[in-house]
Amino acid sequence: MKDAAIALHDVSLTLGEGASAVKVLDSVSLEVAAGEAVGIVGPSGSGKSTLLMVLAGLERIDSGTIRIAGQSLVGKSEDWIASFRGRNIGIVFQSFHLIPNMTALENVAVPLELAGHADPFGLAAAELSAVGLAGRLTHYPGELSGGEQQRVAIARALAPAPHILIADEPTGNLDQATGAQVADLLFAKAAERGTTLVLVTHDPALAARCGRQVAMRSGRIVEDAAPARLASA
């Protein structure tokens, strides 16, 4: 695929040892174009979240190749991968993962500051304003609703202008109405910035908003299609 933002070939990963070993990814190959939105679906234990961990460089593969934004992650040091991830990959988790004793502004700014950004707090304020939280900069996570916390997490993920945005069940801890608002924001910001979006979800309606769906089962990709094809399969 020309201009692939993500290119995995024959990737396998086993977790655990001996009798408890489980092959969580089994010869997975996947290419995602720059700017594409892909929904990863499948039952619990199918390997969806592990695939995201591999894409983010948070889990080492046993075999195969993986290229993200044109760079191979195989054989690189932890420090190199961490630096690369900070510049190129934004991550939104189901559980927000905000630092409780930092304000919304600090939660977004501190990673930028550590990465050496020239104006981390100015950029953080702008990103929080862009997700509708201009009036909540000095609030701590415990003072924010679940939807507001996820908006902070989205602002944090988007602030470094990553090539790729990874979201693992981003609406899973939210009620239906709030989840819909967060989903609208996530898709709008990714489209606005031309960011590649890879989304894991159990929600068929959310997955259907992606231009492409990849279904997993038992560590393998079993379907790779546009939503219309999956619906008629």
PDB file of C-alpha atoms in Angstrom:
ATOM      1  CA  MET A   1       0.000   0.000   0.000  1.00  0.00           C
ATOM      2  CA  LYS A   2       1.444   3.361  -1.023  1.00  0.00           C
ATOM      3  CA  ASP A   3       2.106   5.814   1.840  1.00  0.00           C
ATOM      4  CA  ALA A   4       1.184   3.249   4.496  1.00  0.00           C
ATOM      5  CA  ALA A   5       1.193   4.770   7.979  1.00  0.00           C
ATOM      6  CA  ILE A   6       1.148   1.271   9.482  1.00  0.00           C
ATOM      7  CA  ALA A   7       2.601  -1.878   7.929  1.00  0.00           C
ATOM      8  CA  LEU A   8       2.669  -5.180   9.803  1.00  0.00           C
ATOM      9  CA  HIS A   9       3.744  -8.387   8.115  1.00  0.00           C
ATOM     10  CA  ASP A  10       3.415 -11.878   9.575  1.00  0.00           C
ATOM     11  CA  VAL A  11       3.510 -10.613  13.175  1.00  0.00           C
ATOM     12  CA  SER A  12       3.271 -13.175  15.961  1.00  0.00           C
ATOM     13  CA  LEU A  13       3.408 -12.780  19.723  1.00  0.00           C
ATOM     14  CA  THR A  14       3.155 -15.328  22.529  1.00  0.00           C
ATOM     15  CA  LEU A  15       2.626 -14.265  26.137  1.00  0.00           C
ATOM     16  CA  GLY A  16       3.435 -16.491  29.101  1.00  0.00           C
ATOM     17  CA  GLU A  17       5.649 -19.555  29.213  1.00  0.00           C
ATOM     18  CA  GLY A  18       5.273 -23.303  29.196  1.00  0.00           C
ATOM     19  CA  ALA A  19       1.764 -24.631  29.766  1.00  0.00           C
ATOM     20  CA  SER A  20       0.431 -21.106  30.340  1.00  0.00           C
ATOM     21  CA  ALA A  21       1.769 -19.737  27.038  1.00  0.00           C
ATOM     22  CA  VAL A  22      -0.873 -18.138  24.805  1.00  0.00           C
ATOM     23  CA  LYS A  23      -0.321 -17.080  21.210  1.00  0.00           C
ATOM     24  CA  VAL A  24      -2.125 -13.736  21.292  1.00  0.00           C
ATOM     25  CA  LEU A  25      -1.144 -12.675  17.768  1.00  0.00           C
ATOM     26  CA  ASP A  26      -0.800 -15.324  15.078  1.00  0.00           C
ATOM     27  CA  SER A  27       0.749 -14.296  11.742  1.00  0.00           C
ATOM     28  CA  VAL A  28      -1.026 -10.932  11.589  1.00  0.00           C
ATOM     29  CA  SER A  29      -0.490  -8.771   8.502  1.00  0.00           C
ATOM     30  CA  LEU A  30      -2.095  -5.339   8.227  1.00  0.00           C
ATOM     31  CA  GLU A  31      -1.518  -2.154   6.267  1.00  0.00           C
ATOM     32  CA  VAL A  32      -3.241   1.134   7.038  1.00  0.00           C
ATOM     33  CA  ALA A  33      -2.967   4.177   4.780  1.00  0.00           C
ATOM     34  CA  ALA A  34      -2.127   7.626   6.076  1.00  0.00           C
ATOM     35  CA  GLY A  35      -5.322   9.378   7.158  1.00  0.00           C
ATOM     36  CA  GLU A  36      -7.416   6.199   7.177  1.00  0.00           C
ATOM     37  CA  ALA A  37      -9.823   5.343  10.031  1.00  0.00           C
ATOM     38  CA  VAL A  38      -9.841   1.649  10.919  1.00  0.00           C
ATOM     39  CA  GLY A  39     -12.037  -0.064  13.526  1.00  0.00           C
ATOM     40  CA  ILE A  40     -10.676  -3.243  15.127  1.00  0.00           C
ATOM     41  CA  VAL A  41     -13.498  -5.510  16.288  1.00  0.00           C
ATOM     42  CA  GLY A  42     -13.803  -9.006  17.732  1.00  0.00           C
ATOM     43  CA  PRO A  43     -14.663 -10.896  20.918  1.00  0.00           C
ATOM     44  CA  SER A  44     -12.765 -10.466  24.186  1.00  0.00           C
ATOM     45  CA  GLY A  45      -9.428 -12.254  24.033  1.00  0.00           C
ATOM     46  CA  SER A  46      -9.209 -12.023  20.242  1.00  0.00           C
ATOM     47  CA  GLY A  47      -6.006  -9.963  20.329  1.00  0.00           C
ATOM     48  CA  LYS A  48      -7.431  -6.512  19.586  1.00  0.00           C
ATOM     49  CA  SER A  49      -5.844  -4.604  22.463  1.00  0.00           C
ATOM     50  CA  THR A  50      -2.573  -6.511  22.094  1.00  0.00           C
ATOM     51  CA  LEU A  51      -2.450  -5.444  18.458  1.00  0.00           C
ATOM     52  CA  LEU A  52      -2.757  -1.809  19.584  1.00  0.00           C
ATOM     53  CA  MET A  53       0.038  -2.341  22.123  1.00  0.00           C
ATOM     54  CA  VAL A  54       2.247  -3.665  19.329  1.00  0.00           C
ATOM     55  CA  LEU A  55       1.386  -0.706  17.077  1.00  0.00           C
ATOM     56  CA  ALA A  56       2.337   1.672  19.892  1.00  0.00           C
ATOM     57  CA  GLY A  57       5.621  -0.109  20.554  1.00  0.00           C
ATOM     58  CA  LEU A  58       4.452  -1.048  24.046  1.00  0.00           C
ATOM     59  CA  GLU A  59       4.737  -4.770  23.378  1.00  0.00           C
ATOM     60  CA  ARG A  60       7.621  -6.529  21.616  1.00  0.00           C
ATOM     61  CA  ILE A  61       6.771  -9.031  18.885  1.00  0.00           C
ATOM     62  CA  ASP A  62       8.317 -12.500  18.603  1.00  0.00           C
ATOM     63  CA  SER A  63       8.521 -12.536  14.824  1.00  0.00           C
ATOM     64  CA  GLY A  64       7.506 -10.575  11.760  1.00  0.00           C
ATOM     65  CA  THR A  65       8.026  -6.953  10.784  1.00  0.00           C
ATOM     66  CA  ILE A  66       6.377  -3.725  11.893  1.00  0.00           C
ATOM     67  CA  ARG A  67       6.796  -0.283  10.353  1.00  0.00           C
ATOM     68  CA  ILE A  68       5.083   2.798  11.770  1.00  0.00           C
ATOM     69  CA  ALA A  69       5.244   6.129   9.922  1.00  0.00           C
ATOM     70  CA  GLY A  70       7.997   4.690   7.769  1.00  0.00           C
ATOM     71  CA  GLN A  71      10.172   3.450  10.641  1.00  0.00           C
ATOM     72  CA  SER A  72      10.802  -0.149  11.674  1.00  0.00           C
ATOM     73  CA  LEU A  73      10.220  -0.814  15.377  1.00  0.00           C
ATOM     74  CA  VAL A  74      11.953  -4.197  15.314  1.00  0.00           C
ATOM     75  CA  GLY A  75      15.291  -4.284  17.113  1.00  0.00           C
ATOM     76  CA  LYS A  76      15.078  -0.727  18.437  1.00  0.00           C
ATOM     77  CA  SER A  77      15.910   0.177  22.036  1.00  0.00           C
ATOM     78  CA  GLU A  78      13.210   1.038  24.580  1.00  0.00           C
ATOM     79  CA  ASP A  79      14.473   4.628  24.713  1.00  0.00           C
ATOM     80  CA  TRP A  80      14.319   4.980  20.923  1.00  0.00           C
ATOM     81  CA  ILE A  81      10.796   3.563  20.799  1.00  0.00           C
ATOM     82  CA  ALA A  82       9.629   5.810  23.651  1.00  0.00           C
ATOM     83  CA  SER A  83      10.996   8.892  21.887  1.00  0.00           C
ATOM     84  CA  PHE A  84       9.483   7.808  18.563  1.00  0.00           C
ATOM     85  CA  ARG A  85       6.114   7.098  20.185  1.00  0.00           C
ATOM     86  CA  GLY A  86       6.087  10.530  21.842  1.00  0.00           C
ATOM     87  CA  ARG A  87       6.487  12.222  18.466  1.00  0.00           C
ATOM     88  CA  ASN A  88       4.389  10.002  16.235  1.00  0.00           C
ATOM     89  CA  ILE A  89       1.708   8.099  18.159  1.00  0.00           C
ATOM     90  CA  GLY A  90      -1.110   9.439  20.314  1.00  0.00           C
ATOM     91  CA  ILE A  91      -2.923   6.997  22.603  1.00  0.00           C
ATOM     92  CA  VAL A  92      -6.389   7.265  24.159  1.00  0.00           C
ATOM     93  CA  PHE A  93      -7.268   4.589  26.727  1.00  0.00           C
ATOM     94  CA  GLN A  94     -10.623   3.466  28.110  1.00  0.00           C
ATOM     95  CA  SER A  95      -9.611   4.461  31.662  1.00  0.00           C
ATOM     96  CA  PHE A  96      -8.289   7.949  30.760  1.00  0.00           C
ATOM     97  CA  HIS A  97      -4.922   7.455  32.575  1.00  0.00           C
ATOM     98  CA  LEU A  98      -4.730  11.049  33.778  1.00  0.00           C
ATOM     99  CA  ILE A  99      -2.380  11.938  36.644  1.00  0.00           C
ATOM    100  CA  PRO A 100      -4.736  12.730  39.562  1.00  0.00           C
ATOM    101  CA  ASN A 101      -2.577  15.377  41.269  1.00  0.00           C
ATOM    102  CA  MET A 102      -2.093  17.382  38.062  1.00  0.00           C
ATOM    103  CA  THR A 103      -4.575  19.828  36.554  1.00  0.00           C
ATOM    104  CA  ALA A 104      -6.025  19.283  33.095  1.00  0.00           C
ATOM    105  CA  LEU A 105      -3.505  21.806  31.756  1.00  0.00           C
ATOM    106  CA  GLU A 106      -0.592  20.034  33.441  1.00  0.00           C
ATOM    107  CA  ASN A 107      -1.732  16.605  32.241  1.00  0.00           C
ATOM    108  CA  VAL A 108      -1.501  17.816  28.647  1.00  0.00           C
ATOM    109  CA  ALA A 109       1.544  20.079  29.048  1.00  0.00           C
ATOM    110  CA  VAL A 110       3.935  17.905  31.047  1.00  0.00           C
ATOM    111  CA  PRO A 111       4.487  15.280  28.296  1.00  0.00           C
ATOM    112  CA  LEU A 112       5.127  18.131  25.859  1.00  0.00           C
ATOM    113  CA  GLU A 113       7.563  19.717  28.314  1.00  0.00           C
ATOM    114  CA  LEU A 114       9.443  16.435  28.731  1.00  0.00           C
ATOM    115  CA  ALA A 115       9.648  16.141  24.937  1.00  0.00           C
ATOM    116  CA  GLY A 116      11.271  19.582  24.744  1.00  0.00           C
ATOM    117  CA  HIS A 117       8.400  21.506  23.160  1.00  0.00           C
ATOM    118  CA  ALA A 118       9.077  25.256  23.018  1.00  0.00           C
ATOM    119  CA  ASP A 119       5.758  26.305  24.580  1.00  0.00           C
ATOM    120  CA  PRO A 120       4.167  23.273  26.248  1.00  0.00           C
ATOM    121  CA  PHE A 121       1.631  25.141  28.376  1.00  0.00           C
ATOM    122  CA  GLY A 122       0.538  27.404  25.537  1.00  0.00           C
ATOM    123  CA  LEU A 123      -0.008  24.447  23.240  1.00  0.00           C
ATOM    124  CA  ALA A 124      -1.760  22.491  26.015  1.00  0.00           C
ATOM    125  CA  ALA A 125      -4.168  25.363  26.618  1.00  0.00           C
ATOM    126  CA  ALA A 126      -4.907  25.587  22.894  1.00  0.00           C
ATOM    127  CA  GLU A 127      -5.546  21.843  22.647  1.00  0.00           C
ATOM    128  CA  LEU A 128      -7.853  21.850  25.667  1.00  0.00           C
ATOM    129  CA  SER A 129      -9.740  24.777  24.174  1.00  0.00           C
ATOM    130  CA  ALA A 130     -10.070  22.823  20.909  1.00  0.00           C
ATOM    131  CA  VAL A 131     -11.844  19.986  22.752  1.00  0.00           C
ATOM    132  CA  GLY A 132     -14.192  22.352  24.564  1.00  0.00           C
ATOM    133  CA  LEU A 133     -12.391  22.630  27.912  1.00  0.00           C
ATOM    134  CA  ALA A 134     -11.114  26.211  27.864  1.00  0.00           C
ATOM    135  CA  GLY A 135     -12.878  26.837  31.176  1.00  0.00           C
ATOM    136  CA  ARG A 136     -11.513  23.723  32.912  1.00  0.00           C
ATOM    137  CA  LEU A 137      -7.736  24.182  32.608  1.00  0.00           C
ATOM    138  CA  THR A 138      -7.077  24.382  36.354  1.00  0.00           C
ATOM    139  CA  HIS A 139      -9.410  21.552  37.350  1.00  0.00           C
ATOM    140  CA  TYR A 140      -8.011  18.246  38.583  1.00  0.00           C
ATOM    141  CA  PRO A 141      -9.266  14.925  37.128  1.00  0.00           C
ATOM    142  CA  GLY A 142     -11.349  14.283  40.250  1.00  0.00           C
ATOM    143  CA  GLU A 143     -13.207  17.543  39.587  1.00  0.00           C
ATOM    144  CA  LEU A 144     -14.053  16.564  35.997  1.00  0.00           C
ATOM    145  CA  SER A 145     -16.786  14.302  34.649  1.00  0.00           C
ATOM    146  CA  GLY A 146     -15.854  11.122  32.798  1.00  0.00           C
ATOM    147  CA  GLY A 147     -16.510  12.775  29.462  1.00  0.00           C
ATOM    148  CA  GLU A 148     -14.354  15.760  30.398  1.00  0.00           C
ATOM    149  CA  GLN A 149     -11.537  13.484  31.520  1.00  0.00           C
ATOM    150  CA  GLN A 150     -11.617  11.685  28.189  1.00  0.00           C
ATOM    151  CA  ARG A 151     -11.529  15.042  26.407  1.00  0.00           C
ATOM    152  CA  VAL A 152      -8.365  15.869  28.362  1.00  0.00           C
ATOM    153  CA  ALA A 153      -6.934  12.508  27.291  1.00  0.00           C
ATOM    154  CA  ILE A 154      -7.776  13.266  23.647  1.00  0.00           C
ATOM    155  CA  ALA A 155      -6.146  16.698  23.913  1.00  0.00           C
ATOM    156  CA  ARG A 156      -3.035  15.073  25.420  1.00  0.00           C
ATOM    157  CA  ALA A 157      -2.909  12.502  22.628  1.00  0.00           C
ATOM    158  CA  LEU A 158      -3.314  15.088  19.860  1.00  0.00           C
ATOM    159  CA  ALA A 159      -1.038  17.804  21.261  1.00  0.00           C
ATOM    160  CA  PRO A 160       2.232  16.474  19.746  1.00  0.00           C
ATOM    161  CA  ALA A 161       0.525  16.331  16.291  1.00  0.00           C
ATOM    162  CA  PRO A 162       1.048  12.570  15.950  1.00  0.00           C
ATOM    163  CA  HIS A 163       0.813  10.767  12.624  1.00  0.00           C
ATOM    164  CA  ILE A 164      -1.245   8.010  14.240  1.00  0.00           C
ATOM    165  CA  LEU A 165      -3.962   8.090  16.900  1.00  0.00           C
ATOM    166  CA  ILE A 166      -4.685   4.820  18.709  1.00  0.00           C
ATOM    167  CA  ALA A 167      -7.860   4.511  20.774  1.00  0.00           C
ATOM    168  CA  ASP A 168      -8.656   1.475  22.938  1.00  0.00           C
ATOM    169  CA  GLU A 169     -12.381   1.391  23.856  1.00  0.00           C
ATOM    170  CA  PRO A 170     -12.406   5.218  24.207  1.00  0.00           C
ATOM    171  CA  THR A 171     -16.116   5.327  25.100  1.00  0.00           C
ATOM    172  CA  GLY A 172     -16.165   2.154  27.212  1.00  0.00           C
ATOM    173  CA  ASN A 173     -16.345   3.957  30.579  1.00  0.00           C
ATOM    174  CA  LEU A 174     -18.900   6.547  29.475  1.00  0.00           C
ATOM    175  CA  ASP A 175     -22.688   6.619  29.305  1.00  0.00           C
ATOM    176  CA  GLN A 176     -24.264   6.462  25.865  1.00  0.00           C
ATOM    177  CA  ALA A 177     -24.822  10.195  25.382  1.00  0.00           C
ATOM    178  CA  THR A 178     -21.378  11.204  26.654  1.00  0.00           C
ATOM    179  CA  GLY A 179     -19.761   8.409  24.663  1.00  0.00           C
ATOM    180  CA  ALA A 180     -21.416   9.687  21.495  1.00  0.00           C
ATOM    181  CA  GLN A 181     -20.072  13.196  22.139  1.00  0.00           C
ATOM    182  CA  VAL A 182     -16.548  11.888  22.751  1.00  0.00           C
ATOM    183  CA  ALA A 183     -16.736   9.729  19.610  1.00  0.00           C
ATOM    184  CA  ASP A 184     -17.857  12.745  17.561  1.00  0.00           C
ATOM    185  CA  LEU A 185     -14.884  14.697  18.881  1.00  0.00           C
ATOM    186  CA  LEU A 186     -12.408  11.891  18.226  1.00  0.00           C
ATOM    187  CA  PHE A 187     -13.477  11.374  14.612  1.00  0.00           C
ATOM    188  CA  ALA A 188     -13.743  15.108  13.931  1.00  0.00           C
ATOM    189  CA  LYS A 189     -10.258  15.891  15.233  1.00  0.00           C
ATOM    190  CA  ALA A 190      -8.669  12.957  13.411  1.00  0.00           C
ATOM    191  CA  ALA A 191     -10.329  13.980  10.127  1.00  0.00           C
ATOM    192  CA  GLU A 192      -9.531  17.668  10.633  1.00  0.00           C
ATOM    193  CA  ARG A 193      -5.820  16.924  11.078  1.00  0.00           C
ATOM    194  CA  GLY A 194      -5.491  14.062   8.616  1.00  0.00           C
ATOM    195  CA  THR A 195      -4.444  11.746  11.448  1.00  0.00           C
ATOM    196  CA  THR A 196      -4.548   7.990  10.945  1.00  0.00           C
ATOM    197  CA  LEU A 197      -7.021   6.533  13.460  1.00  0.00           C
ATOM    198  CA  VAL A 198      -6.976   2.944  14.722  1.00  0.00           C
ATOM    199  CA  LEU A 199      -9.866   2.244  17.069  1.00  0.00           C
ATOM    200  CA  VAL A 200     -10.621  -0.870  19.136  1.00  0.00           C
ATOM    201  CA  THR A 201     -14.256  -1.149  20.204  1.00  0.00           C
ATOM    202  CA  HIS A 202     -17.017  -3.581  21.132  1.00  0.00           C
ATOM    203  CA  ASP A 203     -19.592  -1.039  19.917  1.00  0.00           C
ATOM    204  CA  PRO A 204     -20.777  -1.931  16.375  1.00  0.00           C
ATOM    205  CA  ALA A 205     -22.138   1.576  15.793  1.00  0.00           C
ATOM    206  CA  LEU A 206     -18.802   3.138  16.699  1.00  0.00           C
ATOM    207  CA  ALA A 207     -16.868   0.689  14.531  1.00  0.00           C
ATOM    208  CA  ALA A 208     -19.222   1.389  11.619  1.00  0.00           C
ATOM    209  CA  ARG A 209     -18.124   5.035  11.645  1.00  0.00           C
ATOM    210  CA  CYS A 210     -14.679   3.946  10.500  1.00  0.00           C
ATOM    211  CA  GLY A 211     -14.088   3.693   6.771  1.00  0.00           C
ATOM    212  CA  ARG A 212     -12.781   0.168   7.279  1.00  0.00           C
ATOM    213  CA  GLN A 213     -13.265  -2.598   9.831  1.00  0.00           C
ATOM    214  CA  VAL A 214     -10.837  -5.361  10.719  1.00  0.00           C
ATOM    215  CA  ALA A 215     -12.296  -8.319  12.609  1.00  0.00           C
ATOM    216  CA  MET A 216     -10.084 -10.484  14.818  1.00  0.00           C
ATOM    217  CA  ARG A 217     -10.575 -13.889  16.357  1.00  0.00           C
ATOM    218  CA  SER A 218      -8.068 -16.057  18.263  1.00  0.00           C
ATOM    219  CA  GLY A 219      -5.169 -13.765  17.444  1.00  0.00           C
ATOM    220  CA  ARG A 220      -5.831 -13.690  13.709  1.00  0.00           C
ATOM    221  CA  ILE A 221      -7.436 -11.227  11.312  1.00  0.00           C
ATOM    222  CA  VAL A 222     -10.486 -13.026   9.940  1.00  0.00           C
ATOM    223  CA  GLU A 223     -12.150 -10.174   8.031  1.00  0.00           C
ATOM    224  CA  ASP A 224     -10.896  -6.900   6.591  1.00  0.00           C
ATOM    225  CA  ALA A 225     -13.617  -4.879   4.940  1.00  0.00           C
ATOM    226  CA  ALA A 226     -15.616  -1.691   4.644  1.00  0.00           C
ATOM    227  CA  PRO A 227     -18.642  -1.614   7.010  1.00  0.00           C
ATOM    228  CA  ALA A 228     -21.132  -2.374   4.222  1.00  0.00           C
ATOM    229  CA  ARG A 229     -19.313  -5.574   3.289  1.00  0.00           C
ATOM    230  CA  LEU A 230     -19.067  -6.689   6.913  1.00  0.00           C
ATOM    231  CA  ALA A 231     -22.773  -6.046   7.426  1.00  0.00           C
ATOM    232  CA  SER A 232     -23.683  -8.179   4.423  1.00  0.00           C
ATOM    233  CA  ALA A 233     -21.193 -10.964   5.143  1.00  0.00           C
TER     234      ALA A 233
END
